[in-house]
Coordinates of C-alpha atoms and ligand atoms in Angstrom, one line a residue:
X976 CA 233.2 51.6 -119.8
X977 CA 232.6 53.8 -122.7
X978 CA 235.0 54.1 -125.3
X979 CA 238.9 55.6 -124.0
X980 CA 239.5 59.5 -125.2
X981 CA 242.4 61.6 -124.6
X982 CA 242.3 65.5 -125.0
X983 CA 245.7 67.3 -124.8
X984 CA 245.4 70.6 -122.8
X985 CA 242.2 69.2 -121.8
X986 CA 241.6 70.8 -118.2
X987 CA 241.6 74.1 -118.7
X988 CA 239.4 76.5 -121.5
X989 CA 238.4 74.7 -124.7
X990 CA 240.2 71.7 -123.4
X991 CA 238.2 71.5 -120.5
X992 CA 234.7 71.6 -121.8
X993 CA 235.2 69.3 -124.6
X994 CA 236.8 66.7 -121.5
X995 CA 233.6 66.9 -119.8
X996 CA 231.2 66.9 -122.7
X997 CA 232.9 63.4 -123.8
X998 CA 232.6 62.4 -120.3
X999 CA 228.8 63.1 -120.4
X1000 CA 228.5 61.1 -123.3
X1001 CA 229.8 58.3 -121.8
X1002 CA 234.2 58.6 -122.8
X1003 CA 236.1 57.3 -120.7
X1004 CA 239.0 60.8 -120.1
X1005 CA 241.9 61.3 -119.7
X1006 CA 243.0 64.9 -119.9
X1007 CA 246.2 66.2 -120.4
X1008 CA 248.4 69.3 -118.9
X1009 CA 251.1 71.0 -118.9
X1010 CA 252.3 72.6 -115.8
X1011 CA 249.5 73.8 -113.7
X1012 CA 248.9 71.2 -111.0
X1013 CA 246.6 73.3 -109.2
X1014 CA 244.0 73.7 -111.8
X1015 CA 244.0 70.2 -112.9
X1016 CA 243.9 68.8 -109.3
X1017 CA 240.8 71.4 -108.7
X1018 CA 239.6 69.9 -112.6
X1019 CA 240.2 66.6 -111.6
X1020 CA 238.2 66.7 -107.8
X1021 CA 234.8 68.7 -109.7
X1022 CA 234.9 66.7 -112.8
X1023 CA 236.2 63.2 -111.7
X1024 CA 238.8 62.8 -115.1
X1025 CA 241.5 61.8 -114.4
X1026 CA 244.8 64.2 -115.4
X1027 CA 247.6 63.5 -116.4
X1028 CA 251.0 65.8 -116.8
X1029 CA 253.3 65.8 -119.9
X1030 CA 254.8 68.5 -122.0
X1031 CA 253.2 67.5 -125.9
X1032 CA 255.6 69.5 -127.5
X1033 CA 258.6 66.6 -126.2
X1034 CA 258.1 63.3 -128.1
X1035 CA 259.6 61.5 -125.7
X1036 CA 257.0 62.5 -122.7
X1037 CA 254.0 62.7 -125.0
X1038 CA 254.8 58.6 -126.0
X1039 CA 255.3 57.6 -122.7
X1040 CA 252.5 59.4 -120.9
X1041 CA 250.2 58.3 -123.9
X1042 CA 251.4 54.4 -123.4
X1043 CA 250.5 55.1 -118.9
X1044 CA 246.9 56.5 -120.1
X1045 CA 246.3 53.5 -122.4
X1046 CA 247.6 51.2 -119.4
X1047 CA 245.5 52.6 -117.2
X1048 CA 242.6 53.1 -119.0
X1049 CA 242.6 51.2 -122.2
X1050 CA 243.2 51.9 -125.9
X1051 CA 242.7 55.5 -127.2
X1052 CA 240.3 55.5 -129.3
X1053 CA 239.7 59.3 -129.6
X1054 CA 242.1 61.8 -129.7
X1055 CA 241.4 65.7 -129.6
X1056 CA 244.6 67.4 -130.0
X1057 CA 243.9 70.8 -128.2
X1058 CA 246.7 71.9 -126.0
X1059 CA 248.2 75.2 -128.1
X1060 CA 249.7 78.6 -127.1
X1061 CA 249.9 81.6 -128.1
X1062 CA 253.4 83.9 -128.5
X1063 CA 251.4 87.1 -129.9
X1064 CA 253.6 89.5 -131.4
X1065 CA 253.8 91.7 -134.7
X1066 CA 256.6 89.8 -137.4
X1067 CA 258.8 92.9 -137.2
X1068 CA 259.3 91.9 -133.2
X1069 CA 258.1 88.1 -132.7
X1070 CA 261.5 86.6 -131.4
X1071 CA 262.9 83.8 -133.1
X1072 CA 262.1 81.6 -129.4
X1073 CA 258.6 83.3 -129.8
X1074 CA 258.3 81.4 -133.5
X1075 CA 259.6 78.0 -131.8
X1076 CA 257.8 77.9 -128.7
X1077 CA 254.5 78.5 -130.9
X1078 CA 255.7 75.7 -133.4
X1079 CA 256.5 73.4 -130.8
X1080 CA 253.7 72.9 -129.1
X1081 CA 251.3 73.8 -131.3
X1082 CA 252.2 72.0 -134.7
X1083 CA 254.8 69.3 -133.4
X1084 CA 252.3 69.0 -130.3
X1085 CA 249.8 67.2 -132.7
X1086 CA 252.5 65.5 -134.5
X1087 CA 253.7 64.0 -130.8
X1088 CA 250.4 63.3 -129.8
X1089 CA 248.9 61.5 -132.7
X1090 CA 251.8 59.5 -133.8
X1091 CA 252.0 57.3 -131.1
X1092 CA 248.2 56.3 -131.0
X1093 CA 248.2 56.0 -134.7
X1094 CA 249.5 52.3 -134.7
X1095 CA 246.7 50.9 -132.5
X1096 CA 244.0 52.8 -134.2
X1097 CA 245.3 51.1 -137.7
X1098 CA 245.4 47.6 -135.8
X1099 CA 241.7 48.2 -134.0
X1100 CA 240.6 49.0 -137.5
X1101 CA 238.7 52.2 -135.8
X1102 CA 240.1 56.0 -134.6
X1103 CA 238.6 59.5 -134.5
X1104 CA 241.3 61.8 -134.4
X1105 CA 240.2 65.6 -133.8
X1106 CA 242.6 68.7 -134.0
X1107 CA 241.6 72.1 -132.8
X1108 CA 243.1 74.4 -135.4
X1109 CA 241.3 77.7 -135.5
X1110 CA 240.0 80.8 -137.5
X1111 CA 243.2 82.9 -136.9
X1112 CA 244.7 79.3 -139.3
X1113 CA 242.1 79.8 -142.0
X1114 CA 242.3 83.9 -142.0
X1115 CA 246.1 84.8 -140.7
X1116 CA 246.1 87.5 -137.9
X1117 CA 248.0 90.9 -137.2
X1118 CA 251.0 89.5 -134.8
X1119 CA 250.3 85.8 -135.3
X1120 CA 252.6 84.9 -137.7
X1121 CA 253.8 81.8 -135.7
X1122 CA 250.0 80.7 -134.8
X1123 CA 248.7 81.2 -137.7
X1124 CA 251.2 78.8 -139.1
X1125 CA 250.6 76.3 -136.8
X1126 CA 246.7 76.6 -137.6
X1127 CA 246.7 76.4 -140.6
X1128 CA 249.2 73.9 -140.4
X1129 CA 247.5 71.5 -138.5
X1130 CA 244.8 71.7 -141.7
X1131 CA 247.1 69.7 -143.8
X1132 CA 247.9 67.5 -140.8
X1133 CA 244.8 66.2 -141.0
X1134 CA 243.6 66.3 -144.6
X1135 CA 246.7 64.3 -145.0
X1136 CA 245.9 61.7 -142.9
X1137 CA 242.2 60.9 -143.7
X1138 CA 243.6 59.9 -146.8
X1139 CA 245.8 57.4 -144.8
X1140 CA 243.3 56.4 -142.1
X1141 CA 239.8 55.9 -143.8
X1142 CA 240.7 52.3 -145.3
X1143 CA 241.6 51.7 -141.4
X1144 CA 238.3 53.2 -140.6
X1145 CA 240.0 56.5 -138.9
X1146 CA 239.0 59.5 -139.4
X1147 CA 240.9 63.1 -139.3
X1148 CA 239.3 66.4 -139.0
X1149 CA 239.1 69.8 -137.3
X1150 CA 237.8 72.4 -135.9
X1151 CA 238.1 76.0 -136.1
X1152 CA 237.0 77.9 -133.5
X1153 CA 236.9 81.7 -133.7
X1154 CA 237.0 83.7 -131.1
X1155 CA 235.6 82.0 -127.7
X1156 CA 235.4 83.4 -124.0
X1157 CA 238.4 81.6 -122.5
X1158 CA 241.6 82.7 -120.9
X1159 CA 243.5 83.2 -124.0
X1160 CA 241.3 85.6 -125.9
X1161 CA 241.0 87.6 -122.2
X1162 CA 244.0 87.9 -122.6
X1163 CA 244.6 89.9 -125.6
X1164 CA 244.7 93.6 -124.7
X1165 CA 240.7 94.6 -124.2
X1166 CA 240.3 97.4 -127.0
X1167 CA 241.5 95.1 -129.1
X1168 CA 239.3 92.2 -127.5
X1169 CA 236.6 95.2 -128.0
X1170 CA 237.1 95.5 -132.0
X1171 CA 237.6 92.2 -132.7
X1172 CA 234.4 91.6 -131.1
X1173 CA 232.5 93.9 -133.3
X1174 CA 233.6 92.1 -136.4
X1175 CA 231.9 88.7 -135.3
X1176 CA 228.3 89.1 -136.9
X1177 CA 227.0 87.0 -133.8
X1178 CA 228.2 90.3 -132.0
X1179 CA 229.6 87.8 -128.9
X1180 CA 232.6 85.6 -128.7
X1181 CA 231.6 81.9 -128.7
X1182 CA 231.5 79.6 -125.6
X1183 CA 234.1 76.9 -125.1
X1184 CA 231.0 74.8 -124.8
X1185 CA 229.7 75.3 -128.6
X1186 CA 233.4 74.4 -129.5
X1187 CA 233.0 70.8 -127.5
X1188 CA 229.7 70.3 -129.0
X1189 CA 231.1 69.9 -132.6
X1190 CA 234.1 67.4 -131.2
X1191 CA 231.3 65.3 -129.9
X1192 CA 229.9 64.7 -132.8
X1193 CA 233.2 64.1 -134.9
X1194 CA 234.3 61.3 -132.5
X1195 CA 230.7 59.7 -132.5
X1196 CA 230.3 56.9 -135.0
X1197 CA 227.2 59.1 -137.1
X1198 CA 230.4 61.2 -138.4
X1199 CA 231.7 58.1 -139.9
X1200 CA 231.9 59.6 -143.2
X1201 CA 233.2 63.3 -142.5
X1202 CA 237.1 62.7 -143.0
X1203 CA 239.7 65.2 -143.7
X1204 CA 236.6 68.5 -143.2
X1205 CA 236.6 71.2 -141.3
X1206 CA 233.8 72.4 -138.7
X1207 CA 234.3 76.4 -138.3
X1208 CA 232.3 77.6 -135.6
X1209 CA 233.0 81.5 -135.6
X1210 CA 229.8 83.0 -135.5
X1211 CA 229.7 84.2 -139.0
X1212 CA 233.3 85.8 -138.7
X1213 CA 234.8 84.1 -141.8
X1214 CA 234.2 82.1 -143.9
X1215 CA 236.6 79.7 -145.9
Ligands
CAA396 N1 245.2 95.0 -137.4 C1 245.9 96.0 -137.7 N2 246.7 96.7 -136.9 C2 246.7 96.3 -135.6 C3 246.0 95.2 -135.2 C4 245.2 94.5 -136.1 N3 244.5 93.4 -135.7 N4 246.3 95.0 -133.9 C5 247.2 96.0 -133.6 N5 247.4 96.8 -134.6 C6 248.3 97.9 -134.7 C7 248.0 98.9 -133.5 O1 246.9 99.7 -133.9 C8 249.3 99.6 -133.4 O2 249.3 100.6 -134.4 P1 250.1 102.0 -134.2 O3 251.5 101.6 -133.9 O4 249.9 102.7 -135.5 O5 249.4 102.6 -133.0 C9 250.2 98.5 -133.7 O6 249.6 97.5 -134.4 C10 250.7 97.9 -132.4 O7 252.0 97.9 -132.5 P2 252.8 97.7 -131.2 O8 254.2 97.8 -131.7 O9 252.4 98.6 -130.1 O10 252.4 96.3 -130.8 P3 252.8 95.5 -129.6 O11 254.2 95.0 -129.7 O12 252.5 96.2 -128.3 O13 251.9 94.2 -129.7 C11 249.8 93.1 -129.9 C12 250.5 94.3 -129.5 C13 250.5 91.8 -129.4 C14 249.8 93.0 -131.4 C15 248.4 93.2 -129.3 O14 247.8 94.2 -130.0 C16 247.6 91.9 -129.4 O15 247.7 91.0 -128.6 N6 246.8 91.8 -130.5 C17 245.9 90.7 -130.6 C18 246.4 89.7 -131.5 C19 245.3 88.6 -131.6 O16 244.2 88.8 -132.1 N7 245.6 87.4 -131.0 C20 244.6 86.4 -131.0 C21 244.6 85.8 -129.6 S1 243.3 84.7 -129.4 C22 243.7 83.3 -130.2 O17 244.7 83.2 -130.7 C23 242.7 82.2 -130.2 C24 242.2 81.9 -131.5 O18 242.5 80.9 -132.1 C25 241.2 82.8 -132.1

C-alpha cells in the first residue's frame, strides 16, 4: 500500500484527474465531495477510490470525515486541497452570501482541511500538503472579487506554512491553474469563454490532466526541496 492521499473535491474536474493520477502512481485515495452522490458513486465504480462525503467549508465534518479516512486507510500523508466554487458576479452586484459562500469553502475550506492533518504530519516528521489556488488569485478577474480573494489567499496559506513545516520535513505549495476544460470554466457564458480563450498564448484552455501532473510531482519525495513555490500552469497567460 502506497503512501495515504486525500484530495478534497476530488471526484469531479481538476479533482478528479489529480485522484487518479496519484492512484496511478501508486497513492492510496481517498476523494472527497460535497453533495453529488451520483457522480462520485459513478467516480468511485470506474476508478476504484474510494469517496467520501463532507462539506470542507464546516470544521466540524471536515475533522471527522478526515479522522474515518485515516481509520480506514491510514495516515494522510498528502493532502491536495482542491474542492473550490465559484459565486461569479461583478462587485457592484456580488451579494454579501455570494462573498461568504466563496470564502467558505474556498479559503476556510483549506483551513478545515489541513488543520486537522497537520498534527500527524509534524509527529510522522513527513507531509506534502498541496493547495490549488489559481491564475484568477495571482491576476484578480472582472466579477471575482470573492474568488480572487480566496486565491490569492490560499498563496499566503501556504507560504506561511512552509516556514512552519520544513523542520518537520512538510512541505506547502500550490498550483495555479489557468483556465482548464472543466465544468466550471463551461460554465462561464461562451463569448466570454471565447475571449478569454484568445488571450491564452497556447490559444486552448489546459486539461485537468496537465494540472494533476504538477501535484504529482509536488507530493513525490524529488520535490523535497520546493516549499512555499508556486507551479503556474496557464499556458503563457500570465505570468507572476
Ligand atoms: N472585463 C471587462 N469587462 C467585462 C468582463 C471582463 N472580463 N466580463 C464582462 N464584462 C463586462 C461586459 O462586457 C458587460 O459590459 P456592458 O454592460 O458594457 O455590456 C458587463 O461587464 C457585464 O455586466 P452585467 O451587469 O451584464 O454582468 P452580469 O451580472 O450579467 O454578470 C458575468 C456577467 C458574471 C460577469 C459573466 O460575464 C461571467 O461569468 N464572466 C466570467 C467571469 C470569469 O472569468 N470567471 C472565471 C470562471 S473560471 C474559474 O474561476 C476557474 C479559474 O480558476 C480560472
Amino acid at each position: 500500500m502506497g503512501r495515504v492521499a486525500l484530495v478534497t473535491g476530488g471526484s469531479r474536474g481538476i479533482g478528479e484527474a489529480i485522484s487518479k493520477k496519484l492512484k496511478e502512481d501508486g497513492y492510496t485515495v481517498a476523494a472527497t465531495y460535497a453533495g453529488n452522490d451520483e457522480a462520485a458513486a459513478k467516480f468511485t465504480e470506474t476508478t476504484g477510490i474510494k469517496t467520501y462525503k463532507w462539506n470542507v467549508a464546516d470544521y466540524e465534518s471536515s475533522k471527522t470525515g478526515i479522522a474515518k479516512v485515516e481509520e480506514e486507510l491510514g495516515p494522510i500523508e498528502v493532502v491536495v486541497a482542491n474542492a473550490g466554487i465559484t459565486r461569479d458576479a461583478p462587485f457592484h452586484k456580488m451579494t454579501p452570501d455570494q462573498w461568504k459562500e466563496v470564502i467558505d469553502t474556498n479559503l476556510t475550506g483549506v483551513f478545515n482541511t489541513i488543520h486537522p492533518i497537520w498534527p500527524g504530519m509534524r509527529e510522522r516528521k513527513f507531509g506534502r500538503v498541496i493547495v490549488i489556488s489559481s491564475i484568477n488569485g495571482q491576476k484578480g478577474q472582472f466579477a471575482q472579487v470573492n474568488y480572487a480573494a480566496t486565491k490569492a489567499g490560499d498563496l499566503g496559506i501556504i507560504k506561511s506554512l512552509a516556514q512552519e513545516g520544513a523542520r518537520a520535513g512538510i512541505t506547502a505549495n500550490a498550483v495555479c491553474p489557468g483556465y482548464i476544460a472543466t465544468e466550471m470554466v463551461m460554465a462561464v457564458p461562451e463569448k466570454v469563454r471565447e475571449s478569454i480563450i484568445s488571450q491564452i498564448p497556447a490559444g486552448r484552455l489546459g486539461e485537468p490532466e496537465e494540472i494533476a501532473r504538477c501535484v504529482a510531482f509536488l507530493a513525490s519525495d524529488d520535490s523535497g526541496f520546493v516549499n512555499g513555490s508556486t507551479i503556474s500552469a496557464n499556458g503563457a497567460q500570465f505570468f507572476v
